[in-house]
Short mmCIF file of C-alpha atoms and ligand atoms in Angstrom, two decimals:
data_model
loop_
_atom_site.label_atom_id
_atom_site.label_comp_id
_atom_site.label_asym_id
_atom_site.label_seq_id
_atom_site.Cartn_x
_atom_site.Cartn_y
_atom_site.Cartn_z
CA UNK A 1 141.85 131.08 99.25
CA UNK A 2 139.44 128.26 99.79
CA UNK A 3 136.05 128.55 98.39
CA UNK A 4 132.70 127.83 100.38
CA UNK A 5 131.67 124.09 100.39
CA UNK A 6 128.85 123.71 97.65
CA UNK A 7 125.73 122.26 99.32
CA UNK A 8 122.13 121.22 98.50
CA UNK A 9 119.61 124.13 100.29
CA UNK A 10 118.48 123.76 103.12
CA UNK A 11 115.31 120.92 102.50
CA UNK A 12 116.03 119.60 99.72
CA UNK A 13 118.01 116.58 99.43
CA UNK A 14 119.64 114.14 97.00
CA UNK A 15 117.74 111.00 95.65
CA UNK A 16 119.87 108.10 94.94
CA UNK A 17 120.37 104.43 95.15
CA UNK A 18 117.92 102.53 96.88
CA UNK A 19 115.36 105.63 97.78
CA UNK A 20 116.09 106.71 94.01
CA UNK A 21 114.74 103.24 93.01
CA UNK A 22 111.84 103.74 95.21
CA UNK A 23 110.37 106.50 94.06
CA UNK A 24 110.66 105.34 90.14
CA UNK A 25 108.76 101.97 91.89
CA UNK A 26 106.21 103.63 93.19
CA UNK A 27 105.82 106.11 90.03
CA UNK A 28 105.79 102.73 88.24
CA UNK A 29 102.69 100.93 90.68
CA UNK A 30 101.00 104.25 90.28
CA UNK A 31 100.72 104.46 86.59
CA UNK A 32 99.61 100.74 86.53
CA UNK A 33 96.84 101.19 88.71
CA UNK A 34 95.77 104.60 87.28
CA UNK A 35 95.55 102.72 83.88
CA UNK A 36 93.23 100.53 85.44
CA UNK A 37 90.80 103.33 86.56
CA UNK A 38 91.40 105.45 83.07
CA UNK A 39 93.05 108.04 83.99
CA UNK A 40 95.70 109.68 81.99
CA UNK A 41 98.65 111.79 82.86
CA UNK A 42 99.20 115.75 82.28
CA UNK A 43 102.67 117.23 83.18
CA UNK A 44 102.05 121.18 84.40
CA UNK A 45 105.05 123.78 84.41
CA UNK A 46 107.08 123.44 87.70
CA UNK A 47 106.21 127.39 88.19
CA UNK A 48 103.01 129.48 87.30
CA UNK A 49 101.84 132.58 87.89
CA UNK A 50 101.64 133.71 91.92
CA UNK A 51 97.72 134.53 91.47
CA UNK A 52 96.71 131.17 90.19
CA UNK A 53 97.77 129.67 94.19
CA UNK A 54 96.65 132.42 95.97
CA UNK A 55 93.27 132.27 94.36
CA UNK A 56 92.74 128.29 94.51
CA UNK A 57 94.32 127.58 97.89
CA UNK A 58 92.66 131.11 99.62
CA UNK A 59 95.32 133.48 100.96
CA UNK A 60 94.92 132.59 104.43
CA UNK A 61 96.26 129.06 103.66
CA UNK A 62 99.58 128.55 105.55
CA UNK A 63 101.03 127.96 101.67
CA UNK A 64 100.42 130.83 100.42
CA UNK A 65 101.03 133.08 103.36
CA UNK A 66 104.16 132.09 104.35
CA UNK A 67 105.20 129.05 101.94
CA UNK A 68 105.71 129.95 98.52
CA UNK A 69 108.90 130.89 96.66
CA UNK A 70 108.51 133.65 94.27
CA UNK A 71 110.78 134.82 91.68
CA UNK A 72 109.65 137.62 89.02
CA UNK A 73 110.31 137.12 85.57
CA UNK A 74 112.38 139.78 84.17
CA UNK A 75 110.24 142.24 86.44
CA UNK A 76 107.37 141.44 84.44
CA UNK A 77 105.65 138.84 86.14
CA UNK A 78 105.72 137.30 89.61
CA UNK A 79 106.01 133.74 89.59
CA UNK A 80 105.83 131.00 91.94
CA UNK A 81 107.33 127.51 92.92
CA UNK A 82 104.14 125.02 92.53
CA UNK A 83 102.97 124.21 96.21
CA UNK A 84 100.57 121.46 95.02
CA UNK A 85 99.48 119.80 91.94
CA UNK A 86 95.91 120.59 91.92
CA UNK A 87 95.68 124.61 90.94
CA UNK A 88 98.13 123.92 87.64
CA UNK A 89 96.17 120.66 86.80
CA UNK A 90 92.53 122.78 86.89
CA UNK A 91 94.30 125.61 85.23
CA UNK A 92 95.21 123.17 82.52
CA UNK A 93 91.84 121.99 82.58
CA UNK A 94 90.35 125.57 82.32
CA UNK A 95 92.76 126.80 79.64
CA UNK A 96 91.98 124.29 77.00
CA UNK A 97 88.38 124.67 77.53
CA UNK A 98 88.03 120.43 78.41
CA UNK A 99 84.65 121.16 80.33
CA UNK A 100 83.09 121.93 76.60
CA UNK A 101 84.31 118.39 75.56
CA UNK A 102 81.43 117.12 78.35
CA UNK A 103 81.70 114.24 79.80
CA UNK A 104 84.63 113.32 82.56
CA UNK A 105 88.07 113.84 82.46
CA UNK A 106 90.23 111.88 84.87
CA UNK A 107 93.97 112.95 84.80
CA UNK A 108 97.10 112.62 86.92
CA UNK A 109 100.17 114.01 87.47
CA UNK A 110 103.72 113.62 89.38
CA UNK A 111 107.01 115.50 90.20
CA UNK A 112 108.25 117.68 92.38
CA UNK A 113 106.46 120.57 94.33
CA UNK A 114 108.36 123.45 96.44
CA UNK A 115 107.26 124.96 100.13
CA UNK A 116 109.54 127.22 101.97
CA UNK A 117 108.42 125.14 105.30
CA UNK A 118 110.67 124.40 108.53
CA UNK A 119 112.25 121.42 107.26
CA UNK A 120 112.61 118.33 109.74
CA UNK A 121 111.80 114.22 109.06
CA UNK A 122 108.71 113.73 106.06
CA UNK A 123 108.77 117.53 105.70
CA UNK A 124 111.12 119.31 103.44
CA UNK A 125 111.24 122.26 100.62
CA UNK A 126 111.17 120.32 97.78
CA UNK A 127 109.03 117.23 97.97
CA UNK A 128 107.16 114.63 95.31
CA UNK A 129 103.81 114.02 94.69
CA UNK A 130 101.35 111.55 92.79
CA UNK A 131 97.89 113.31 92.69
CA UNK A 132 94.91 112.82 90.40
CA UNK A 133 91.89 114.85 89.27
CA UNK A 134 89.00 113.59 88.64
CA UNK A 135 86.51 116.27 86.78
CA UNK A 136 83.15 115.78 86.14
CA UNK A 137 81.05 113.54 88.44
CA UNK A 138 79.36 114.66 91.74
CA UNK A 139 78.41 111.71 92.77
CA UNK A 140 80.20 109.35 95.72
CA UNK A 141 81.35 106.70 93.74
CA UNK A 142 84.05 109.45 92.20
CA UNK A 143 84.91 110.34 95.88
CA UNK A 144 84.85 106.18 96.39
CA UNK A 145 86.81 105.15 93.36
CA UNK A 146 89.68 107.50 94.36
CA UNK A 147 90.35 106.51 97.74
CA UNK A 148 90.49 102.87 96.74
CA UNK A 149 92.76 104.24 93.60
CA UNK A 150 95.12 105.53 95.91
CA UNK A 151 94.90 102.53 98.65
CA UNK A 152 95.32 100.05 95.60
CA UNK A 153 98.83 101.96 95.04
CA UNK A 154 99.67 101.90 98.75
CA UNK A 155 99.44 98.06 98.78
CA UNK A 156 100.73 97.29 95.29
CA UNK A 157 103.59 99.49 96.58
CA UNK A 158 104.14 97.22 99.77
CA UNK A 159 102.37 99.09 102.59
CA UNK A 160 100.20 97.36 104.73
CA UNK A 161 99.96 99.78 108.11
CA UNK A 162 97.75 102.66 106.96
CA UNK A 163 94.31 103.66 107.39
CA UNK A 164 92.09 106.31 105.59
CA UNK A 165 90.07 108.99 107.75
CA UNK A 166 87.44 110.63 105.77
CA UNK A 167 84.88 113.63 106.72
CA UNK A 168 82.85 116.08 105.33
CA UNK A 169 83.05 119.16 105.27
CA UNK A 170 80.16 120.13 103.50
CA UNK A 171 79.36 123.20 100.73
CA UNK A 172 79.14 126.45 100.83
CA UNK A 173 75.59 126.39 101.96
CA UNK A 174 75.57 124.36 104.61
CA UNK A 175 79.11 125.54 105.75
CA UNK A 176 77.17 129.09 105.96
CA UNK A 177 74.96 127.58 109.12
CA UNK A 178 77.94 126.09 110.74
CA UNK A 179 80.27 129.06 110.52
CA UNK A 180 78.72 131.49 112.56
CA UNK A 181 78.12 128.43 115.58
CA UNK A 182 81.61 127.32 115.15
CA UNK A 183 82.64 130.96 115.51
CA UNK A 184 80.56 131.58 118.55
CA UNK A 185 81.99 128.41 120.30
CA UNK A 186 86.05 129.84 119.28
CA UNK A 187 84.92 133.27 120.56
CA UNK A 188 84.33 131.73 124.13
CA UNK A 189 87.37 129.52 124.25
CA UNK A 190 89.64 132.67 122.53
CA UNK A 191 91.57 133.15 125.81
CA UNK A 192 93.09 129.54 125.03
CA UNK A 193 93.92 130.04 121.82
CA UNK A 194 97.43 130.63 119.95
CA UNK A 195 97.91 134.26 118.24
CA UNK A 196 97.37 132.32 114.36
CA UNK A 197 94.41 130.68 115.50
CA UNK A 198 92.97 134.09 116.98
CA UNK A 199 93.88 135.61 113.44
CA UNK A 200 92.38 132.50 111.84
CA UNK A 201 89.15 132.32 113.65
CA UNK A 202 87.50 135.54 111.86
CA UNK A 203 88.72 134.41 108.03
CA UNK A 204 88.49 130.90 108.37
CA UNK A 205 87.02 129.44 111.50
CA UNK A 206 87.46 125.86 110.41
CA UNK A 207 91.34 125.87 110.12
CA UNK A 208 91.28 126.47 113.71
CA UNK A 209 89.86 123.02 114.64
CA UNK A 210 92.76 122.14 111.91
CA UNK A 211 95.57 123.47 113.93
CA UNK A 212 98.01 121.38 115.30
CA UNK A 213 98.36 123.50 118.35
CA UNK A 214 95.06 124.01 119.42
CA UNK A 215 92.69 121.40 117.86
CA UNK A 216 93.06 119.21 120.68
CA UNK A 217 91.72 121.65 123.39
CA UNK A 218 88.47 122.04 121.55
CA UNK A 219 87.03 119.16 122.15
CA UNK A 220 83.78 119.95 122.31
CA UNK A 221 83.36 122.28 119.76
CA UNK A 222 80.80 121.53 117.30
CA UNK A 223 81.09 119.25 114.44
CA UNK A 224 80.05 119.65 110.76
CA UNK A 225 78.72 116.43 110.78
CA UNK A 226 76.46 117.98 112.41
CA UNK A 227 75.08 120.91 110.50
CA UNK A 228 75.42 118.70 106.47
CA UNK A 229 72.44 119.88 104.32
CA UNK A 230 70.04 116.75 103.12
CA UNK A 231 72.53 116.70 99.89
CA UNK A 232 75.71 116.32 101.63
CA UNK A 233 74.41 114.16 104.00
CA UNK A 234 73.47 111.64 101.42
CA UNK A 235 76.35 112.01 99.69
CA UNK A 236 78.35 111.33 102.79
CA UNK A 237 76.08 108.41 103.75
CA UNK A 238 76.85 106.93 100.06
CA UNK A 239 80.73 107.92 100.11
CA UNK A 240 80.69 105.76 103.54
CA UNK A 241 78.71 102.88 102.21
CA UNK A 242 80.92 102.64 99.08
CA UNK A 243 83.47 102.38 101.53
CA UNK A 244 82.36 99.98 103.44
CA UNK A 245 82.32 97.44 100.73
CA UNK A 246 85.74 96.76 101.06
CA UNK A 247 87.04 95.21 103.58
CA UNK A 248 90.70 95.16 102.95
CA UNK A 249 90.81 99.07 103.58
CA UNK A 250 90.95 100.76 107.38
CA UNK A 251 88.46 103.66 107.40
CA UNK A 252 87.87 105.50 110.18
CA UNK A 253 86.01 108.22 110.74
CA UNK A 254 87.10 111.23 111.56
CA UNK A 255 84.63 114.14 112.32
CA UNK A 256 87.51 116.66 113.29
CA UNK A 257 89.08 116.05 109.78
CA UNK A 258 89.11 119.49 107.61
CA UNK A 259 91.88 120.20 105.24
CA UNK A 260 94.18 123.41 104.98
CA UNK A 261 93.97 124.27 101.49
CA UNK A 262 90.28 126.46 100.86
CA UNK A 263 88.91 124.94 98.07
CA UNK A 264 87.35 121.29 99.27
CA UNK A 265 84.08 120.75 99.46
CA UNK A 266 81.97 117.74 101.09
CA UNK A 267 84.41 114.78 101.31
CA UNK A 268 88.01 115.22 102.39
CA UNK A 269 89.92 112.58 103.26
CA UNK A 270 93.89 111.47 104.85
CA UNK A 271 96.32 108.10 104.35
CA UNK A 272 97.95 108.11 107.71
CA UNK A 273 100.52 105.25 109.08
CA UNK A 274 101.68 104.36 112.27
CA UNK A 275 104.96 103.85 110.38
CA UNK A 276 106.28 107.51 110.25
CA UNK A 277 106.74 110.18 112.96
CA UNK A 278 105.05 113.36 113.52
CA UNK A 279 104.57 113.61 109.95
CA UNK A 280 101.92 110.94 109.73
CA UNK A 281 100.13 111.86 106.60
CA UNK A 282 100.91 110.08 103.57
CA UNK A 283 98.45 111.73 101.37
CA UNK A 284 95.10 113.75 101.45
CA UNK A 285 92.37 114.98 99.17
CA UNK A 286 89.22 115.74 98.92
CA UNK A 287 86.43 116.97 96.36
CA UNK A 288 86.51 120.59 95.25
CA UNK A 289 83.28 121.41 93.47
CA UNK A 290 83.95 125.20 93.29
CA UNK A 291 87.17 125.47 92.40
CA UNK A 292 86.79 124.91 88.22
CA UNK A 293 84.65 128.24 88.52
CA UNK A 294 86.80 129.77 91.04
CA UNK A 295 89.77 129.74 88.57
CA UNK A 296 87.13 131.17 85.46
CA UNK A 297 85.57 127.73 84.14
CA UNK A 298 82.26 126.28 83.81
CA UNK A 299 80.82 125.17 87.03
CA UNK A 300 82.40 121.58 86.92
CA UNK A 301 82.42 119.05 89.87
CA UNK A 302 85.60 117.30 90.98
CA UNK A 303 87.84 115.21 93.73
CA UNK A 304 91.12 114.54 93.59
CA UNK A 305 94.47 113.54 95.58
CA UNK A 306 97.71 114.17 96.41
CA UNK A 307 100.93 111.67 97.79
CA UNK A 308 103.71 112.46 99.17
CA UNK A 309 106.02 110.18 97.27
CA UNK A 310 109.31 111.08 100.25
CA UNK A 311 106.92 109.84 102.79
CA UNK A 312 105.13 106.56 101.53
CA UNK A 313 109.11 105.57 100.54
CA UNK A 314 109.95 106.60 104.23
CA UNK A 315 106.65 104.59 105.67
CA UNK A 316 107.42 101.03 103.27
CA UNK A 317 111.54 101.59 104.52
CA UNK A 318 110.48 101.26 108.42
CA UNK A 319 107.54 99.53 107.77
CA UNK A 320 109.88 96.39 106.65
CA UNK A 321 113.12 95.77 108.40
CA UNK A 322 115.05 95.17 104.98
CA UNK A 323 114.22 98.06 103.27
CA UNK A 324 114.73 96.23 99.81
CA UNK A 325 113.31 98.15 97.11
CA UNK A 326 114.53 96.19 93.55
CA UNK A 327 111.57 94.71 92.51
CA UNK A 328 113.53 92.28 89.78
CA UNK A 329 115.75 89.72 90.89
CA UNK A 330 119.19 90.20 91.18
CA UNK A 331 122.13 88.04 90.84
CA UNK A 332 125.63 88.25 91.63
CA UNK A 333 128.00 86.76 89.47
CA UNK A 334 131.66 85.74 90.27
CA UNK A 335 134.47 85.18 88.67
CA UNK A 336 136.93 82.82 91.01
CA UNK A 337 140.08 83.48 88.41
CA UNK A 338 141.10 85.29 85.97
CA UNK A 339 140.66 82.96 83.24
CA UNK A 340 136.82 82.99 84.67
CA UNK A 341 136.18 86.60 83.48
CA UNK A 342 135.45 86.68 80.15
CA UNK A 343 132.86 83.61 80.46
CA UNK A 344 131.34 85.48 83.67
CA UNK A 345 130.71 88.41 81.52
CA UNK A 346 129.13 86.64 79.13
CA UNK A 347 126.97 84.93 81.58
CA UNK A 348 126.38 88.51 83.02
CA UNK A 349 124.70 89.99 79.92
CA UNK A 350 122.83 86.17 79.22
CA UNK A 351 120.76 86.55 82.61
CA UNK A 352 120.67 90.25 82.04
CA UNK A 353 118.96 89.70 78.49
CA UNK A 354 116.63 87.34 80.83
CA UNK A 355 115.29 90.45 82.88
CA UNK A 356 117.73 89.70 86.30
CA UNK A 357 119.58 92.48 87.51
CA UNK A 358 123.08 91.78 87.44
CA UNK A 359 125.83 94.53 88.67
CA UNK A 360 129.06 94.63 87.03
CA UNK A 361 131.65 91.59 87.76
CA UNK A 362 133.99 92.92 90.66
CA UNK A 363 137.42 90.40 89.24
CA UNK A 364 140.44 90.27 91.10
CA UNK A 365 138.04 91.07 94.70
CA UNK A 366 137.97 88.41 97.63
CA UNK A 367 135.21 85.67 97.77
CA UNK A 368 134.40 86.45 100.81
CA UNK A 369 133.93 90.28 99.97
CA UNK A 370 132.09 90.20 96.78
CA UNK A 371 129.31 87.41 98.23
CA UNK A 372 128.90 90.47 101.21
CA UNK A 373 128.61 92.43 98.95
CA UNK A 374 126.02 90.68 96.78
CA UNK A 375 123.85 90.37 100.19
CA UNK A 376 124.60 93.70 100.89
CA UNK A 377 122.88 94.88 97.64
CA UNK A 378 119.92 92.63 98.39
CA UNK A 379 121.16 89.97 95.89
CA UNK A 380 118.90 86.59 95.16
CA UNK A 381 121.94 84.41 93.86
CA UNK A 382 125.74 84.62 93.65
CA UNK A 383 126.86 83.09 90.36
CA UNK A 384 130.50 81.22 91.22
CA UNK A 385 132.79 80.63 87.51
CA UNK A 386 136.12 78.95 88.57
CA UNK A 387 138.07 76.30 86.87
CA UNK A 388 136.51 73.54 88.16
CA UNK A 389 133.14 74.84 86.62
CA UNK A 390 134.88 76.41 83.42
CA UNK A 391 135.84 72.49 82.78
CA UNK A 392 132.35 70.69 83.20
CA UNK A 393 130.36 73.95 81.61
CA UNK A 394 128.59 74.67 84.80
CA UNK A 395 127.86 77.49 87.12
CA UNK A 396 127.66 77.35 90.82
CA UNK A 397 124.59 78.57 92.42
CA UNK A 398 124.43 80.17 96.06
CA UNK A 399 121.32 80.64 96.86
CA UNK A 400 121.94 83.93 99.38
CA UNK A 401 118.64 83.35 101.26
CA UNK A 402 119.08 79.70 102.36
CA UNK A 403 122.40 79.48 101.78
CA UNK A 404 122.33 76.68 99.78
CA UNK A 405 124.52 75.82 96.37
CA UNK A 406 124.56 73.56 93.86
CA UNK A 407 126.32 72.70 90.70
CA UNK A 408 124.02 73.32 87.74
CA UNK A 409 125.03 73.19 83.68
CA UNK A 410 125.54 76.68 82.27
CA UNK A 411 123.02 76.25 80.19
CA UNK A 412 120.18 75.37 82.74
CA UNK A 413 121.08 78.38 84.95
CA UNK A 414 118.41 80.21 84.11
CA UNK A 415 115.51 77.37 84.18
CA UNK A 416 116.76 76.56 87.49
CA UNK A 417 116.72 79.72 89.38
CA UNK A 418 113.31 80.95 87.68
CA UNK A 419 112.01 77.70 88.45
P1 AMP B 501 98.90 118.46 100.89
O1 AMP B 501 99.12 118.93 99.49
O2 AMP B 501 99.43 119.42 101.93
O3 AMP B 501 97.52 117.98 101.15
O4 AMP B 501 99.83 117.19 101.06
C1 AMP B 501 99.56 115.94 100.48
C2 AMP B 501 100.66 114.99 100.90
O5 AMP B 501 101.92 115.47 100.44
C3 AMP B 501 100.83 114.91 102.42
O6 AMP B 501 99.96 113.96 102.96
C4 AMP B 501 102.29 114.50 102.55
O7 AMP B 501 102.41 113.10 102.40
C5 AMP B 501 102.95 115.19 101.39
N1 AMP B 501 103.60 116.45 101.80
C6 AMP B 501 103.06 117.65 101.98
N2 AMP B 501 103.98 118.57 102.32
C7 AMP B 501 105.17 117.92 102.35
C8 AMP B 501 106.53 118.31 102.62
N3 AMP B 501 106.85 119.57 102.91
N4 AMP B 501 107.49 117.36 102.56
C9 AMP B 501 107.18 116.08 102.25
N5 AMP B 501 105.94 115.66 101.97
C10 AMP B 501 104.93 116.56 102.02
#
């Protein structure tokens, strides 16, 4: 009897190769540049108690309604799939009592994180993300510092095509005299609205603007930029003016911007890029001054982000028409006989010791076949050992860009194709 094929479920997917090498390259630019701005990593269980999401991201969040996956333990406990990085980071933070050390305490974190969502291009059930907290300041430059973090890893990374929309949203108080005008505009447009939105509008009045559905027929609803109390506003005004400063960043504005998770407070902001589909969001965040005392801690300022590693891979692939994603040089080396072999191994391992990549001699395969190949895998050089060379102690060099090769002694390979 033949047994079911064995596949991977439904939105998840296999990382290898090239995208495989991606992902450790951008894991790689991150933790460079968040060394440069202090911050140091904390790794979080993959799964934590159900409560600890549905009381950081609010319970109307799309995530926790419909997106988690549970599991109890044993019966004893349910348990869920982390959504996001944020809640398990500021449990972390709670739990070992850091807000009694004072000061700030700027971490980070990355792996995977699980939503049961509809799966389709950028958006799938188990995804990666590079987020960081920052916990402690409530001042601007915090909000500031982290969007040029995370642009600084865009670029490093290779992307060019993105800009950053920021908002605020405001706090609690001044998100009190907004509600109930916001709520009184929905009220006369309900007969447009979808069935979630209607749902929405009483809990959480600013998801609607949010929604993908409707947000565009409410265009003139009002805006929170509007209603910001004299703190937020100068906040804002200082978040923008931060910004401003550099001018190798796109910021743009975007007074519609609100986020879907519950817990952000003043400024939220979104990496989008041209470069993908739909799914134009390469990362978010936003500051969430409540949510250290939400989750049972000391009052305790903070802002933070989150990437989606899948997409920023996706956005750099279509972004540049090569796709090439090994960051060291690679050479191909070939032996034209037999007798060529051994001394082309050897010369493997020499450049290897050198830092070049070099994949494992393919003897006994066609010219012709292995140098396709070597352009295939984005090669730099092919490295040609046949008799002729094996008699003078040289290599032949083919440069695979230009095309061009010369003779060169064995022993000045290396000088002449770092030089
Ligand atoms: P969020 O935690 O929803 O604010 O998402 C932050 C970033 O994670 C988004 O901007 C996306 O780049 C990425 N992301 C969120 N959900 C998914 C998903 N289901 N699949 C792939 N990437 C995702």
């Amino acid at each position: 009897m033949s047994q079911p094929t064995l596949k991977a479920p439904k939105g998840t997917r296999d990382l290898f190769g090239a995208e495989a090498d991606s992902f450790h390259e951008l894991e790689e630019t991150a933790r460079r540049v968040f060394k440069l701005f202090h911050f140091s990593e904390v790794r979080t269980p993959l799964f934590e108690p159900v409560e600890l999401f549905s009381r950081s991201l609010g319970e109307t969040s799309d995530v926790v309604e419909k997106e988690m996956f549970t599991f109890s333990d044993r019966g004893e406990r349910v348990y869920a799939l982390r959504p996001e990085g944020t809640a398990g980071v500021v449990r972390y933070f709670v739990e070992n009592e850091l807000a009694k050390k004072g000061g700030i305490h700027r971490l980070f974190y990355m792996g995977p994180m699980f939503r049961g969502e509809r799966p389709q291009a950028g958006r799938y059930r188990q995804f990666w993300q590079i987020g960081s907290e920052f916990f402690g300041p409530s001042d601007a430059v915090a909000d500031a510092d982290t969007v040029l973090m995370v642009s600084m890893v865009l670029k490093k990374f290779g992307l060019t095509n993105f800009s950053v929309q920021v908002n605020s949203i405001g706090c609690k108080k001044c998100r009190a005299d907004y509600r109930p005008e916001l709520l009184k505009y929905l009220k006369s447009r309900e007969g447009d609205l979808s069935e979630e939105s209607r749902r929405r509008m009483n809990v959480n009045p600013l998801r609607v603007l949010d929604s993908k559905a409707d947000g565009p027929k409410l265009k003139d609803a009002p805006l929170m930029k509007d209603f910001l109390c004299v703190e937020c506003k100068a906040h804002h005004t200082l978040f923008l003016d931060l910004l401003s400063t550099s001018q190798s960043i796109k910021i743009e504005e975007n007074p519609r911007l609100v986020r879907g998770l519950d817990y952000y407070s003043r400024s939220v902001f979104e990496w989008v890029s041209p470069d993908l589909g739909a799914q134009s969001a390469l990362a978010a965040g936003g500051r969430y001054d409540d949510l250290v005392e939400q989750l049972g801690g000391p009052a305790t300022p903070a802002v933070g982000f989150a990437l989606g590693v899948d997409r920023v891979v996706a956005a750099r692939k279509s972004g540049s028409p090569e796709g090439k994603t090994s960051s060291s040089k690679t050479a191909m080396v070939i032996p034209l006989d037999d007798k060529a072999v051994v001394p082309a191994f050897q010369q493997s391992q020499k450049m290897r010791e050198a830092g070049l990549a070099v994949p494992t001699l393919n003897p006994g395969k066609k010219l012709k076949n292995q140098l396709s190949q070597a352009v295939d895998i984005g090669a730099n050089w092919a490295i040609l050992i046949g008799e002729d060379e094996l008699k003078t102690d040289q290599v032949t060099v083919k440069d695979l860009a230009t095309r061009d090769q010369k003779r060169v002694p064995s022993s000045d390979l290396l000088k002449h194709i770092n030089g």
